[in-house]
Tab-separated table of C-alpha atoms and ligand atoms in Angstrom:
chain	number	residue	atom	x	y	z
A	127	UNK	CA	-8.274	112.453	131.433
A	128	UNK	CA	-9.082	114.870	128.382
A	129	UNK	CA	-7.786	115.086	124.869
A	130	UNK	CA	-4.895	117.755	126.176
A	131	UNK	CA	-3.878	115.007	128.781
A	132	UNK	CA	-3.389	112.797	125.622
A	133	UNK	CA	-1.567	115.317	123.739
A	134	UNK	CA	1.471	115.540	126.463
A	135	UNK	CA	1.915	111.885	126.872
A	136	UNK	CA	1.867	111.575	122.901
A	137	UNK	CA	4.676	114.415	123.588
A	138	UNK	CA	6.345	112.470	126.075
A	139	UNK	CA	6.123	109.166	123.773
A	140	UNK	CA	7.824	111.398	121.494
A	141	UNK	CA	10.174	112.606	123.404
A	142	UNK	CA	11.523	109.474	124.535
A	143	UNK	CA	11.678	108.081	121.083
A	144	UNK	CA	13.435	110.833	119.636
A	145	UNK	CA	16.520	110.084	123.037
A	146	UNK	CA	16.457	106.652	121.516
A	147	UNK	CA	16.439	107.428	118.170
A	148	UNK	CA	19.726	110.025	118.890
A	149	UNK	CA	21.363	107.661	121.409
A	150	UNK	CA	20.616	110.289	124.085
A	151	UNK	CA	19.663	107.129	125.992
A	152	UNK	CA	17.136	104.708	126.550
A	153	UNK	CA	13.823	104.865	125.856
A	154	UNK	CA	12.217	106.914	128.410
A	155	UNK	CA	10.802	110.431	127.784
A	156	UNK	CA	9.121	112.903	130.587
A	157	UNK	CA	7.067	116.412	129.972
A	158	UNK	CA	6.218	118.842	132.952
A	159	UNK	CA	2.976	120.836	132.073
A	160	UNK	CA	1.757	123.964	133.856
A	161	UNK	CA	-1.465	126.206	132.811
A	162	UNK	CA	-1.786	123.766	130.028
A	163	UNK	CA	1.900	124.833	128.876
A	164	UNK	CA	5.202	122.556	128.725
A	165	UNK	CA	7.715	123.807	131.456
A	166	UNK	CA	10.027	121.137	130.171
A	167	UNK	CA	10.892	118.046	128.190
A	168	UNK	CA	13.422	115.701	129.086
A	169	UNK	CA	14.692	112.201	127.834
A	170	UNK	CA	16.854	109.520	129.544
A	171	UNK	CA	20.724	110.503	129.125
A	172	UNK	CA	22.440	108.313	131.463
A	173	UNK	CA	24.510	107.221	128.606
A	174	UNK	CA	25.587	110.087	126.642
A	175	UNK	CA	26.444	111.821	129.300
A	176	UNK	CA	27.718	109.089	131.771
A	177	UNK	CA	25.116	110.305	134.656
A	178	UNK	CA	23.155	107.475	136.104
A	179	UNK	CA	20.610	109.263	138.095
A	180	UNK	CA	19.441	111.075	134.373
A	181	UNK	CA	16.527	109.242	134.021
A	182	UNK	CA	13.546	111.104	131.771
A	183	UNK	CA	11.797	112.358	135.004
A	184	UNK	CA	14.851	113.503	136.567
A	185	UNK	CA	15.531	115.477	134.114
A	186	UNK	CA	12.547	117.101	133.172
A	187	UNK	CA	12.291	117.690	136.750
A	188	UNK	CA	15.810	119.683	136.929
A	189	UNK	CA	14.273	121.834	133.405
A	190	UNK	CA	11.149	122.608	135.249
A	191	UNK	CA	12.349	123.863	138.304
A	192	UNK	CA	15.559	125.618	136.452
A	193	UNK	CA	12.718	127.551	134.055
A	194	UNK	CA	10.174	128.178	137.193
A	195	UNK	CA	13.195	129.341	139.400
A	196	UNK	CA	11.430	126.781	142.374
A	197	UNK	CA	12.200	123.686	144.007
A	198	UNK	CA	8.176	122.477	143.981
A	199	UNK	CA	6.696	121.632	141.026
A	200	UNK	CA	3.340	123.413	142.150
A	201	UNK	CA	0.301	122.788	140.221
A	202	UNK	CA	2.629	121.133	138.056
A	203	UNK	CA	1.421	117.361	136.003
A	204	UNK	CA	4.238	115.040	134.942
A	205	UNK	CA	3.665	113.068	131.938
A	206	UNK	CA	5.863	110.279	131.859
A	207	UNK	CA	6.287	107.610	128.816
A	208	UNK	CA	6.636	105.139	131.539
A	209	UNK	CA	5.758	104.542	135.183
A	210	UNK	CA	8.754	105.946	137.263
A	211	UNK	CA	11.519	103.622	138.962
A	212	UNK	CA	11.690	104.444	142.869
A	213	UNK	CA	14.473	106.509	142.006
A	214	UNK	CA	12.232	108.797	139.735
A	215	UNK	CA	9.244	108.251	142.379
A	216	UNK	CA	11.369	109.528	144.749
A	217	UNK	CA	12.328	112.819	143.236
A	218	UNK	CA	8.290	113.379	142.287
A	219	UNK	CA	7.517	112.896	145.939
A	220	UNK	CA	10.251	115.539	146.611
A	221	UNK	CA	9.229	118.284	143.651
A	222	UNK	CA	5.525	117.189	144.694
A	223	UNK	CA	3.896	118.037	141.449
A	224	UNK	CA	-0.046	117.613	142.069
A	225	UNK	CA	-0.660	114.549	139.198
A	226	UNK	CA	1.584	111.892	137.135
A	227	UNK	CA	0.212	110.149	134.148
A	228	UNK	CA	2.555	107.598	133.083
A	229	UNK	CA	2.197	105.534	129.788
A	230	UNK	CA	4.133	102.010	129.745
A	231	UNK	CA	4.276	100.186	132.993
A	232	UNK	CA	7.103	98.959	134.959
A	233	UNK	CA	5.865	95.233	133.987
A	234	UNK	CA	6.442	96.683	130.049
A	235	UNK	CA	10.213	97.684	130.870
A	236	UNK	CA	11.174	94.891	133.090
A	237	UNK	CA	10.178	93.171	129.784
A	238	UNK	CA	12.740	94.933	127.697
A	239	UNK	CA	15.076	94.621	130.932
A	240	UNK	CA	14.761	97.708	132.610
A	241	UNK	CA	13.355	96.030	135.580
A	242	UNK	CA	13.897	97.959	139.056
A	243	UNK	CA	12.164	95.263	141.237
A	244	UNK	CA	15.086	94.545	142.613
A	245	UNK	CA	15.448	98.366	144.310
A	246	UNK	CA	11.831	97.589	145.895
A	247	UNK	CA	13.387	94.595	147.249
A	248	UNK	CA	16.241	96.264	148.663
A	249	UNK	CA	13.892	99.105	150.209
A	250	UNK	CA	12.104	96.704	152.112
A	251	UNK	CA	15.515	94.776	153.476
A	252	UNK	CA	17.495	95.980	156.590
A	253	UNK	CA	20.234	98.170	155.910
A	254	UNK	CA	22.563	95.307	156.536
A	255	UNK	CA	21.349	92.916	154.461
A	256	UNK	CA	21.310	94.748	151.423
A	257	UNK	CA	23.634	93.991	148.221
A	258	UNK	CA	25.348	97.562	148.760
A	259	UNK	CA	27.310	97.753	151.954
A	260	UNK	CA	25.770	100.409	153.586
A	261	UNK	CA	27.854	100.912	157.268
A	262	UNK	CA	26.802	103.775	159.824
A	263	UNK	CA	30.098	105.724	160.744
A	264	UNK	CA	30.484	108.793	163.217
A	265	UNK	CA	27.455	109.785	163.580
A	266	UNK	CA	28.124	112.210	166.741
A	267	UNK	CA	29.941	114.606	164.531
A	268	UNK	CA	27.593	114.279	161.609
A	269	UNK	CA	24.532	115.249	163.881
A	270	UNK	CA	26.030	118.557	164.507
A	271	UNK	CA	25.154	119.533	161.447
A	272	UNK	CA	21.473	118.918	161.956
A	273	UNK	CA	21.845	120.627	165.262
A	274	UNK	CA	23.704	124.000	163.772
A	275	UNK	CA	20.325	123.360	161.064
A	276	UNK	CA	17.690	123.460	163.933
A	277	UNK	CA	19.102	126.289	165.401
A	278	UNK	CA	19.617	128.598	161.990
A	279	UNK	CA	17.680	131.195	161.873
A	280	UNK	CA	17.803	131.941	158.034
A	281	UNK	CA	16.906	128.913	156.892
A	282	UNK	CA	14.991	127.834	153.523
A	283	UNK	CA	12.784	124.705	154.638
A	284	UNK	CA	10.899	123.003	152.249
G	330	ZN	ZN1	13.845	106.628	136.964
C-alpha cells in the first residue's frame, strides 16, 4: 500500500460522504484508478434515483467502462469506502479489475444496518429453499438461444 493508495480511498471516503451529505444515497463511495489517474467516481444512488442495483461500485464501475469504452476494467484498482456486498463482488469479478482496497468492513455496515449476510445465506441454500421463489420454466426453448450463441460466428466473448 503507498501514500497514492491512501489518497484514493481518502477520495472514495469522500466521495461517499459527499452522496450522503446530498441525499444521493447512503453512505457508500467507490473510485476506479488507472496509471495512477481516476477513471471514475461514483456514490450509492439507489434512492434518488429509485435503482436498487446503484450501489457505489456499481456505479463507478458503469463510469469506468463508459470513459474507457471496455467492458474489463484492465489494470484497473477499485477503491471502495467499504467492502463490497455480493452484489458489488459480483460485478468486480465480472469487470475483473486487477486489485480492490476497501475501507469499512461489512461487520462496520451490518452495524449501521446495511448487513447483506443474509444474501450469503441465500447463495449457499438450494434454489428452492430460498426466500425469493425462484421456479425453472421452459427451459427447451430458452436453450436455443445458447445454441444459436455457440454456433454465431460474430460473436464478442468475454
Ligand atoms: Zn453493493
Amino acid at each position: 500500500m503507498t501514500e497514492r493508495d491512501k489518497y484514493f480511498m481518502g477520495r472514495a471516503i469522500t466521495v461517499a460522504q459527499q452522496g450522503m451529505t446530498s441525499n444521493t444515497g447512503g453512505p457508500f463511495g467507490a473510485v476506479v484508478v488507472k496509471d495512477d489517474q481516476i477513471i471514475a467516481e461514483g456514490c450509492n444512488s439507489v434512492t434518488s434515483t429509485n435503482d436498487p442495483t446503484a450501489h457505489a461500485e456499481v456505479v463507478a464501475i458503469r463510469k469506468a467502462c463508459a470513459e474507457l469504452k471496455t467492458f474489463q476494467l484492465d489494470n484497473c484498482i477499485l477503491y471502495t469506502s467499504c467492502e463490497p456486498c455480493p452484489m458489488c463482488l459480483g460485478a468486480i469479478y465480472w469487470a475483473r479489475p486487477m486489485k480492490v482496497f476497501y475501507g469499512c468492513t461489512k461487520e462496520d455496515a451490518a452495524a449501521i444496518n446495511f448487513d447483506d449476510q443474509f444474501i450469503y445465506d441465500e447463495i449457499d441454500k438450494k434454489i428452492d429453499a430460498r426466500q425469493i421463489n425462484f421456479v425453472g420454466l421452459m427451459r427447451e426453448e430458452a436453450v436455443k438461444v445458447f445454441e444459436q450463441w455457440e454456433a454465431k460466428t460474430d460473436r464478442t466473448t468475454y
